[in-house]
């Protein structure tokens, strides 16, 4: 990147590792969760550039520039003429700006001004939404906050108004293309430049700077100043009113310096864009590399080849697993290897899983005979074509149903939303209590005192829970309950089942539901008309394929998984501590620069 070596450019280039390595990960919960990377360093760098710009520290001052005070005198004459011509209304006299309202000192030639001193502006309107005569898909664009885009112009809008709305509601021509818009309600300071003639709603103002005040300067400065104004707390966010808008304070440089500031900000923001693109490309390349290398583990033909591939990866462990994403990929690979029979070696002296399945079938038949469980519908064995992959010697494919003694869904009575969960009252689990391989008993609603509890749905240790209804990424999520407090019931959006108690590992079956072929089956078994509301039936859950190892190997696999996942968690914790220190260092560099 060829740039000049002004102080700000040096700050960027000399600390380039700070800006490009400070990355935050934002993620959503549930199966199929997505992760969004935020380039924290570059974000803070952009904020610094704008902060230095409004403080007059981004470009040098020129004593030959006409001072802002002279510019304000010309603006006062322009305003008086516009009032005389009835193009704008005469504004009320604004109070002088006190020292308390000035957050920092300005350079010579600059002035603190109120918003109406440098621009006139007006809010829009919203025609009655239920009046179809006011709305026309082929009409004039009508801009809402959702249509605004901080980094570009507004060319399209979700809604358009009719000629009737123009005549009866707006009673004037549309706002011309090239006008600056800014939101001041609910989302304060979101700004865009209109690229088409349009109207806008009452949460947005159209801004018309006076001669000598650059729109491009206001576009960069006004949003942050708006957010420093006297905002009121509203139901859906914060808002400014007419008074607080008029009292906004803005640092006004000489006109010539405004041009220099805008040019420098644009140059530095372009540099930030390059840093962002390079960093994102580097992160993407790193993730592809990690994925490719981890795939060599799951594709290993046998234990010997797996060890060779692992040795190759372990040589570069410190450079490969440096992000939350890569550690999560490593975790998922560990689970995948576990359910494929590649994590621990097989022992030919172990009793094969086929014998275990025979004993389970006999035990179920006896329990049915004793009327302790209901007779289950027999499922056909998994055919060769249905087997996702070849299992190690001693393992067997089976349906989940063949391992369970019972399966049921719970109850969802009305629960008072204001009540707080406690140990004395009955509660009903929310679906968020079931996370991937994690049980959160505190995620529950208190049962209404008017409802009688149903103890048959009480959650107990050893229960395996799986969500059956809700948004797509929250369906088919499962966990094993290993510790829980009394008096908690499952809701009707949660399925619970128990395994036949013949030494089988609940942990291993729970692991299968969260990784590999079983997990993929659950994903494909979901149904529904929209991703926001899907479900999985008990019948489909019963058909889930389980790769079953001998009992002793189940125990060894679970132990190895716990050991390796613990290492991953420690690695992630160490990474988080390092990142936190990095963020603090980034903030420190920013503070020193200001």
mmCIF file of C-alpha atoms in Angstrom, residues 167-479:
data_model
loop_
_atom_site.group_PDB
_atom_site.id
_atom_site.type_symbol
_atom_site.label_atom_id
_atom_site.label_comp_id
_atom_site.label_asym_id
_atom_site.label_seq_id
_atom_site.Cartn_x
_atom_site.Cartn_y
_atom_site.Cartn_z
ATOM 1 C CA UNK A 167 -50.918 15.561 -3.195
ATOM 2 C CA UNK A 168 -52.729 14.860 0.075
ATOM 3 C CA UNK A 169 -49.935 14.048 2.572
ATOM 4 C CA UNK A 170 -46.592 15.514 1.509
ATOM 5 C CA UNK A 171 -47.970 18.487 -0.480
ATOM 6 C CA UNK A 172 -44.564 19.255 -1.998
ATOM 7 C CA UNK A 173 -42.008 17.902 -4.427
ATOM 8 C CA UNK A 174 -39.782 14.935 -3.427
ATOM 9 C CA UNK A 175 -36.416 15.528 -1.755
ATOM 10 C CA UNK A 176 -33.906 15.854 -4.623
ATOM 11 C CA UNK A 177 -31.195 13.288 -5.307
ATOM 12 C CA UNK A 178 -27.873 14.264 -3.745
ATOM 13 C CA UNK A 179 -29.465 15.254 -0.413
ATOM 14 C CA UNK A 180 -28.043 13.950 2.849
ATOM 15 C CA UNK A 181 -30.428 11.955 5.084
ATOM 16 C CA UNK A 182 -29.926 11.063 8.748
ATOM 17 C CA UNK A 183 -32.050 9.114 11.218
ATOM 18 C CA UNK A 184 -32.719 10.738 14.586
ATOM 19 C CA UNK A 185 -35.234 8.349 16.165
ATOM 20 C CA UNK A 186 -34.732 4.774 17.456
ATOM 21 C CA UNK A 187 -31.507 4.435 15.436
ATOM 22 C CA UNK A 188 -29.694 7.753 15.856
ATOM 23 C CA UNK A 189 -27.085 8.969 13.370
ATOM 24 C CA UNK A 190 -27.522 6.531 10.485
ATOM 25 C CA UNK A 191 -26.734 8.600 7.392
ATOM 26 C CA UNK A 192 -26.906 8.193 3.611
ATOM 27 C CA UNK A 193 -26.924 10.302 0.457
ATOM 28 C CA UNK A 194 -30.027 10.085 -1.715
ATOM 29 C CA UNK A 195 -29.306 8.789 -5.202
ATOM 30 C CA UNK A 196 -32.895 9.298 -6.414
ATOM 31 C CA UNK A 197 -35.617 11.847 -5.794
ATOM 32 C CA UNK A 198 -37.593 10.495 -2.831
ATOM 33 C CA UNK A 199 -39.667 11.116 0.280
ATOM 34 C CA UNK A 200 -38.795 9.744 3.720
ATOM 35 C CA UNK A 201 -40.448 9.013 7.042
ATOM 36 C CA UNK A 202 -40.677 11.134 10.202
ATOM 37 C CA UNK A 203 -37.704 9.355 11.885
ATOM 38 C CA UNK A 204 -35.348 10.804 9.245
ATOM 39 C CA UNK A 205 -34.271 14.368 8.485
ATOM 40 C CA UNK A 206 -33.083 15.649 5.114
ATOM 41 C CA UNK A 207 -30.098 17.961 5.664
ATOM 42 C CA UNK A 208 -29.246 21.017 3.508
ATOM 43 C CA UNK A 209 -25.902 22.625 4.456
ATOM 44 C CA UNK A 210 -25.442 26.356 3.906
ATOM 45 C CA UNK A 211 -22.874 27.648 1.414
ATOM 46 C CA UNK A 212 -19.349 27.087 2.706
ATOM 47 C CA UNK A 213 -20.278 23.998 4.781
ATOM 48 C CA UNK A 214 -19.359 20.877 2.839
ATOM 49 C CA UNK A 215 -21.981 18.153 2.784
ATOM 50 C CA UNK A 216 -19.135 15.601 2.747
ATOM 51 C CA UNK A 217 -17.771 17.146 5.984
ATOM 52 C CA UNK A 218 -21.182 17.033 7.689
ATOM 53 C CA UNK A 219 -21.715 13.463 6.460
ATOM 54 C CA UNK A 220 -18.586 12.386 8.352
ATOM 55 C CA UNK A 221 -19.097 14.523 11.472
ATOM 56 C CA UNK A 222 -22.840 14.765 12.108
ATOM 57 C CA UNK A 223 -23.619 11.089 12.988
ATOM 58 C CA UNK A 224 -21.159 11.012 15.915
ATOM 59 C CA UNK A 225 -22.284 14.443 17.123
ATOM 60 C CA UNK A 226 -25.928 13.290 16.919
ATOM 61 C CA UNK A 227 -25.102 10.334 19.152
ATOM 62 C CA UNK A 228 -23.540 12.677 21.695
ATOM 63 C CA UNK A 229 -26.744 14.736 21.850
ATOM 64 C CA UNK A 230 -29.449 14.641 24.530
ATOM 65 C CA UNK A 231 -31.121 11.364 23.518
ATOM 66 C CA UNK A 232 -34.302 10.179 25.201
ATOM 67 C CA UNK A 233 -34.949 6.522 25.944
ATOM 68 C CA UNK A 234 -37.783 5.212 23.767
ATOM 69 C CA UNK A 235 -39.532 1.820 23.681
ATOM 70 C CA UNK A 236 -37.487 0.535 20.727
ATOM 71 C CA UNK A 237 -34.275 2.548 21.160
ATOM 72 C CA UNK A 238 -33.059 6.109 21.658
ATOM 73 C CA UNK A 239 -34.416 9.227 20.018
ATOM 74 C CA UNK A 240 -33.686 12.929 19.548
ATOM 75 C CA UNK A 241 -36.463 15.497 19.419
ATOM 76 C CA UNK A 242 -36.676 18.889 17.671
ATOM 77 C CA UNK A 243 -35.066 20.669 20.626
ATOM 78 C CA UNK A 244 -32.166 18.268 21.109
ATOM 79 C CA UNK A 245 -31.491 18.318 17.352
ATOM 80 C CA UNK A 246 -31.303 22.115 17.370
ATOM 81 C CA UNK A 247 -28.900 22.055 20.336
ATOM 82 C CA UNK A 248 -26.408 19.638 18.748
ATOM 83 C CA UNK A 249 -22.902 21.108 18.797
ATOM 84 C CA UNK A 250 -20.628 20.750 15.763
ATOM 85 C CA UNK A 251 -16.945 21.702 15.377
ATOM 86 C CA UNK A 252 -16.722 23.928 12.268
ATOM 87 C CA UNK A 253 -13.337 24.366 10.527
ATOM 88 C CA UNK A 254 -12.546 26.961 7.827
ATOM 89 C CA UNK A 255 -13.984 25.964 4.442
ATOM 90 C CA UNK A 256 -10.546 25.292 2.952
ATOM 91 C CA UNK A 257 -9.654 22.996 5.841
ATOM 92 C CA UNK A 258 -12.961 21.142 5.446
ATOM 93 C CA UNK A 259 -11.799 20.176 1.940
ATOM 94 C CA UNK A 260 -8.430 18.961 3.277
ATOM 95 C CA UNK A 261 -10.097 16.984 6.096
ATOM 96 C CA UNK A 262 -12.543 15.253 3.733
ATOM 97 C CA UNK A 263 -9.733 14.341 1.314
ATOM 98 C CA UNK A 264 -7.577 12.923 4.138
ATOM 99 C CA UNK A 265 -10.470 10.990 5.710
ATOM 100 C CA UNK A 266 -11.336 9.467 2.328
ATOM 101 C CA UNK A 267 -7.688 8.496 1.775
ATOM 102 C CA UNK A 268 -7.381 6.877 5.210
ATOM 103 C CA UNK A 269 -10.749 5.113 4.965
ATOM 104 C CA UNK A 270 -9.607 3.643 1.640
ATOM 105 C CA UNK A 271 -6.509 2.392 3.467
ATOM 106 C CA UNK A 272 -8.794 0.857 6.107
ATOM 107 C CA UNK A 273 -10.791 -0.831 3.325
ATOM 108 C CA UNK A 274 -7.569 -2.396 2.022
ATOM 109 C CA UNK A 275 -6.594 -3.562 5.517
ATOM 110 C CA UNK A 276 -10.057 -5.027 5.977
ATOM 111 C CA UNK A 277 -9.997 -6.865 2.653
ATOM 112 C CA UNK A 278 -6.501 -8.258 3.251
ATOM 113 C CA UNK A 279 -7.381 -9.349 6.795
ATOM 114 C CA UNK A 280 -10.626 -11.004 5.704
ATOM 115 C CA UNK A 281 -8.800 -12.782 2.869
ATOM 116 C CA UNK A 282 -6.124 -13.958 5.314
ATOM 117 C CA UNK A 283 -8.743 -15.210 7.798
ATOM 118 C CA UNK A 284 -10.634 -17.012 5.036
ATOM 119 C CA UNK A 285 -7.443 -18.638 3.733
ATOM 120 C CA UNK A 286 -6.566 -19.742 7.276
ATOM 121 C CA UNK A 287 -10.008 -21.321 7.754
ATOM 122 C CA UNK A 288 -9.755 -23.165 4.419
ATOM 123 C CA UNK A 289 -6.319 -24.487 5.405
ATOM 124 C CA UNK A 290 -7.580 -25.688 8.807
ATOM 125 C CA UNK A 291 -10.636 -27.343 7.218
ATOM 126 C CA UNK A 292 -8.517 -29.098 4.596
ATOM 127 C CA UNK A 293 -6.020 -30.446 7.133
ATOM 128 C CA UNK A 294 -8.717 -31.587 9.574
ATOM 129 C CA UNK A 295 -10.490 -33.354 6.711
ATOM 130 C CA UNK A 296 -7.372 -35.498 6.276
ATOM 131 C CA UNK A 297 -8.021 -36.836 9.786
ATOM 132 C CA UNK A 298 -11.645 -37.849 9.184
ATOM 133 C CA UNK A 299 -10.686 -39.302 5.794
ATOM 134 C CA UNK A 300 -7.886 -41.437 7.256
ATOM 135 C CA UNK A 301 -8.241 -45.072 6.184
ATOM 136 C CA UNK A 302 -7.079 -46.539 9.495
ATOM 137 C CA UNK A 303 -5.528 -45.713 12.867
ATOM 138 C CA UNK A 304 -1.970 -45.734 11.465
ATOM 139 C CA UNK A 305 -2.802 -43.216 8.740
ATOM 140 C CA UNK A 306 -4.687 -41.101 11.279
ATOM 141 C CA UNK A 307 -1.606 -40.928 13.521
ATOM 142 C CA UNK A 308 0.565 -39.894 10.566
ATOM 143 C CA UNK A 309 -1.860 -37.132 9.583
ATOM 144 C CA UNK A 310 -2.184 -35.989 13.173
ATOM 145 C CA UNK A 311 1.598 -35.818 13.569
ATOM 146 C CA UNK A 312 1.730 -33.565 10.504
ATOM 147 C CA UNK A 313 -0.901 -31.219 11.971
ATOM 148 C CA UNK A 314 0.562 -31.188 15.483
ATOM 149 C CA UNK A 315 3.863 -29.816 14.126
ATOM 150 C CA UNK A 316 1.996 -26.625 13.193
ATOM 151 C CA UNK A 317 -0.512 -26.586 16.059
ATOM 152 C CA UNK A 318 0.457 -23.092 17.264
ATOM 153 C CA UNK A 319 -0.107 -21.493 13.864
ATOM 154 C CA UNK A 320 -3.212 -23.468 12.874
ATOM 155 C CA UNK A 321 -5.445 -23.161 15.935
ATOM 156 C CA UNK A 322 -5.258 -19.432 16.594
ATOM 157 C CA UNK A 323 -8.943 -18.468 16.237
ATOM 158 C CA UNK A 324 -12.223 -19.468 17.893
ATOM 159 C CA UNK A 325 -13.398 -20.768 14.522
ATOM 160 C CA UNK A 326 -10.398 -23.080 14.097
ATOM 161 C CA UNK A 327 -10.699 -24.421 17.666
ATOM 162 C CA UNK A 328 -14.415 -25.091 17.100
ATOM 163 C CA UNK A 329 -13.488 -26.927 13.893
ATOM 164 C CA UNK A 330 -10.980 -29.007 15.873
ATOM 165 C CA UNK A 331 -13.671 -29.846 18.451
ATOM 166 C CA UNK A 332 -16.084 -30.954 15.744
ATOM 167 C CA UNK A 333 -13.363 -33.103 14.146
ATOM 168 C CA UNK A 334 -12.694 -34.792 17.496
ATOM 169 C CA UNK A 335 -16.406 -35.638 17.813
ATOM 170 C CA UNK A 336 -16.505 -36.849 14.205
ATOM 171 C CA UNK A 337 -13.504 -39.138 14.737
ATOM 172 C CA UNK A 338 -15.092 -40.448 17.945
ATOM 173 C CA UNK A 339 -18.319 -41.611 16.292
ATOM 174 C CA UNK A 340 -16.426 -43.056 13.298
ATOM 175 C CA UNK A 341 -14.362 -45.314 15.560
ATOM 176 C CA UNK A 342 -11.094 -43.556 14.747
ATOM 177 C CA UNK A 343 -10.324 -41.855 18.065
ATOM 178 C CA UNK A 344 -9.212 -44.878 20.094
ATOM 179 C CA UNK A 345 -7.852 -48.241 18.865
ATOM 180 C CA UNK A 346 -10.151 -51.279 18.756
ATOM 181 C CA UNK A 347 -9.512 -54.285 20.985
ATOM 182 C CA UNK A 348 -10.424 -57.573 19.217
ATOM 183 C CA UNK A 349 -11.059 -59.168 22.629
ATOM 184 C CA UNK A 350 -13.986 -56.758 23.337
ATOM 185 C CA UNK A 351 -17.446 -58.277 23.126
ATOM 186 C CA UNK A 352 -18.851 -57.086 19.752
ATOM 187 C CA UNK A 353 -21.780 -54.654 19.669
ATOM 188 C CA UNK A 354 -23.916 -57.315 17.941
ATOM 189 C CA UNK A 355 -23.988 -59.281 21.216
ATOM 190 C CA UNK A 356 -24.962 -56.137 23.130
ATOM 191 C CA UNK A 357 -27.845 -55.515 20.703
ATOM 192 C CA UNK A 358 -29.118 -59.092 21.263
ATOM 193 C CA UNK A 359 -29.138 -58.595 25.042
ATOM 194 C CA UNK A 360 -30.902 -55.222 24.647
ATOM 195 C CA UNK A 361 -33.625 -56.866 22.512
ATOM 196 C CA UNK A 362 -34.092 -59.583 25.149
ATOM 197 C CA UNK A 363 -34.253 -57.011 27.956
ATOM 198 C CA UNK A 364 -36.847 -54.931 26.092
ATOM 199 C CA UNK A 365 -38.987 -58.019 25.490
ATOM 200 C CA UNK A 366 -38.864 -58.822 29.221
ATOM 201 C CA UNK A 367 -39.797 -55.244 30.196
ATOM 202 C CA UNK A 368 -42.765 -55.382 27.798
ATOM 203 C CA UNK A 369 -43.821 -58.709 29.296
ATOM 204 C CA UNK A 370 -43.653 -57.176 32.795
ATOM 205 C CA UNK A 371 -45.650 -54.198 31.470
ATOM 206 C CA UNK A 372 -42.908 -51.793 32.530
ATOM 207 C CA UNK A 373 -42.659 -50.386 29.015
ATOM 208 C CA UNK A 374 -44.956 -50.400 25.987
ATOM 209 C CA UNK A 375 -44.245 -52.653 23.045
ATOM 210 C CA UNK A 376 -42.495 -50.690 20.316
ATOM 211 C CA UNK A 377 -43.096 -50.991 16.609
ATOM 212 C CA UNK A 378 -40.287 -53.087 15.110
ATOM 213 C CA UNK A 379 -38.114 -51.236 12.600
ATOM 214 C CA UNK A 380 -36.381 -53.000 9.695
ATOM 215 C CA UNK A 381 -32.611 -53.399 10.122
ATOM 216 C CA UNK A 382 -30.396 -50.794 8.469
ATOM 217 C CA UNK A 383 -29.576 -52.073 4.977
ATOM 218 C CA UNK A 384 -26.126 -51.899 3.416
ATOM 219 C CA UNK A 385 -27.269 -49.029 1.174
ATOM 220 C CA UNK A 386 -28.462 -47.019 4.202
ATOM 221 C CA UNK A 387 -25.168 -47.291 6.120
ATOM 222 C CA UNK A 388 -23.378 -43.907 5.903
ATOM 223 C CA UNK A 389 -19.893 -45.469 6.099
ATOM 224 C CA UNK A 390 -18.133 -48.702 6.997
ATOM 225 C CA UNK A 391 -17.669 -49.194 10.728
ATOM 226 C CA UNK A 392 -14.666 -50.752 12.478
ATOM 227 C CA UNK A 393 -14.749 -54.427 13.367
ATOM 228 C CA UNK A 394 -16.962 -55.060 16.403
ATOM 229 C CA UNK A 395 -19.240 -52.052 15.740
ATOM 230 C CA UNK A 396 -22.841 -52.198 14.475
ATOM 231 C CA UNK A 397 -25.280 -49.777 12.869
ATOM 232 C CA UNK A 398 -28.657 -49.647 14.654
ATOM 233 C CA UNK A 399 -31.704 -47.397 14.951
ATOM 234 C CA UNK A 400 -31.923 -45.183 18.039
ATOM 235 C CA UNK A 401 -35.253 -46.853 18.793
ATOM 236 C CA UNK A 402 -33.537 -50.200 19.322
ATOM 237 C CA UNK A 403 -31.541 -48.745 22.248
ATOM 238 C CA UNK A 404 -34.340 -46.931 24.078
ATOM 239 C CA UNK A 405 -36.806 -48.059 26.702
ATOM 240 C CA UNK A 406 -39.172 -45.100 26.340
ATOM 241 C CA UNK A 407 -39.522 -41.798 24.534
ATOM 242 C CA UNK A 408 -41.927 -38.938 25.282
ATOM 243 C CA UNK A 409 -42.556 -35.209 24.878
ATOM 244 C CA UNK A 410 -43.548 -32.926 27.745
ATOM 245 C CA UNK A 411 -46.170 -30.328 28.568
ATOM 246 C CA UNK A 412 -46.334 -26.570 27.981
ATOM 247 C CA UNK A 413 -48.756 -24.908 30.388
ATOM 248 C CA UNK A 414 -49.071 -21.124 30.644
ATOM 249 C CA UNK A 415 -46.306 -19.732 32.851
ATOM 250 C CA UNK A 416 -46.200 -16.203 34.334
ATOM 251 C CA UNK A 417 -43.400 -14.349 32.474
ATOM 252 C CA UNK A 418 -42.538 -12.162 35.464
ATOM 253 C CA UNK A 419 -41.912 -15.021 37.900
ATOM 254 C CA UNK A 420 -38.331 -15.933 38.805
ATOM 255 C CA UNK A 421 -37.219 -19.592 38.873
ATOM 256 C CA UNK A 422 -36.419 -21.029 42.308
ATOM 257 C CA UNK A 423 -35.934 -24.422 43.929
ATOM 258 C CA UNK A 424 -39.219 -24.517 45.826
ATOM 259 C CA UNK A 425 -41.628 -24.151 42.891
ATOM 260 C CA UNK A 426 -42.157 -26.313 39.818
ATOM 261 C CA UNK A 427 -40.697 -25.019 36.565
ATOM 262 C CA UNK A 428 -40.954 -25.891 32.862
ATOM 263 C CA UNK A 429 -37.805 -26.034 30.745
ATOM 264 C CA UNK A 430 -37.485 -23.655 27.808
ATOM 265 C CA UNK A 431 -35.987 -25.104 24.620
ATOM 266 C CA UNK A 432 -32.920 -22.920 25.319
ATOM 267 C CA UNK A 433 -32.205 -25.207 28.284
ATOM 268 C CA UNK A 434 -31.084 -27.747 25.675
ATOM 269 C CA UNK A 435 -27.812 -26.714 24.060
ATOM 270 C CA UNK A 436 -25.484 -28.883 22.007
ATOM 271 C CA UNK A 437 -24.045 -31.308 24.610
ATOM 272 C CA UNK A 438 -24.897 -28.818 27.377
ATOM 273 C CA UNK A 439 -27.857 -28.761 29.783
ATOM 274 C CA UNK A 440 -28.884 -25.394 31.276
ATOM 275 C CA UNK A 441 -31.378 -26.033 34.071
ATOM 276 C CA UNK A 442 -31.670 -22.302 34.843
ATOM 277 C CA UNK A 443 -33.430 -21.780 31.480
ATOM 278 C CA UNK A 444 -36.958 -22.430 32.775
ATOM 279 C CA UNK A 445 -40.283 -20.739 33.413
ATOM 280 C CA UNK A 446 -42.101 -20.979 36.743
ATOM 281 C CA UNK A 447 -45.306 -22.993 36.635
ATOM 282 C CA UNK A 448 -48.377 -20.890 37.353
ATOM 283 C CA UNK A 449 -49.781 -21.485 40.892
ATOM 284 C CA UNK A 450 -53.145 -22.249 39.255
ATOM 285 C CA UNK A 451 -51.660 -25.258 37.438
ATOM 286 C CA UNK A 452 -51.059 -28.661 38.968
ATOM 287 C CA UNK A 453 -47.566 -30.047 38.165
ATOM 288 C CA UNK A 454 -47.197 -33.277 36.199
ATOM 289 C CA UNK A 455 -44.415 -35.237 37.921
ATOM 290 C CA UNK A 456 -44.304 -37.773 35.069
ATOM 291 C CA UNK A 457 -42.528 -35.093 32.996
ATOM 292 C CA UNK A 458 -39.937 -34.278 35.667
ATOM 293 C CA UNK A 459 -36.372 -34.121 34.330
ATOM 294 C CA UNK A 460 -33.997 -36.608 35.909
ATOM 295 C CA UNK A 461 -30.324 -37.468 35.679
ATOM 296 C CA UNK A 462 -29.679 -39.731 32.723
ATOM 297 C CA UNK A 463 -32.396 -38.189 30.533
ATOM 298 C CA UNK A 464 -31.346 -37.435 26.982
ATOM 299 C CA UNK A 465 -33.208 -34.347 25.729
ATOM 300 C CA UNK A 466 -33.686 -33.166 22.172
ATOM 301 C CA UNK A 467 -35.582 -30.116 20.908
ATOM 302 C CA UNK A 468 -38.375 -31.011 18.490
ATOM 303 C CA UNK A 469 -39.908 -27.630 17.473
ATOM 304 C CA UNK A 470 -38.821 -24.050 16.906
ATOM 305 C CA UNK A 471 -36.505 -22.123 14.561
ATOM 306 C CA UNK A 472 -34.428 -24.362 12.267
ATOM 307 C CA UNK A 473 -31.151 -23.893 14.152
ATOM 308 C CA UNK A 474 -32.881 -24.778 17.456
ATOM 309 C CA UNK A 475 -34.500 -28.048 16.294
ATOM 310 C CA UNK A 476 -32.666 -31.339 16.782
ATOM 311 C CA UNK A 477 -30.340 -29.880 19.434
ATOM 312 C CA UNK A 478 -29.636 -32.415 22.179
ATOM 313 C CA UNK A 479 -27.870 -32.941 25.480
#
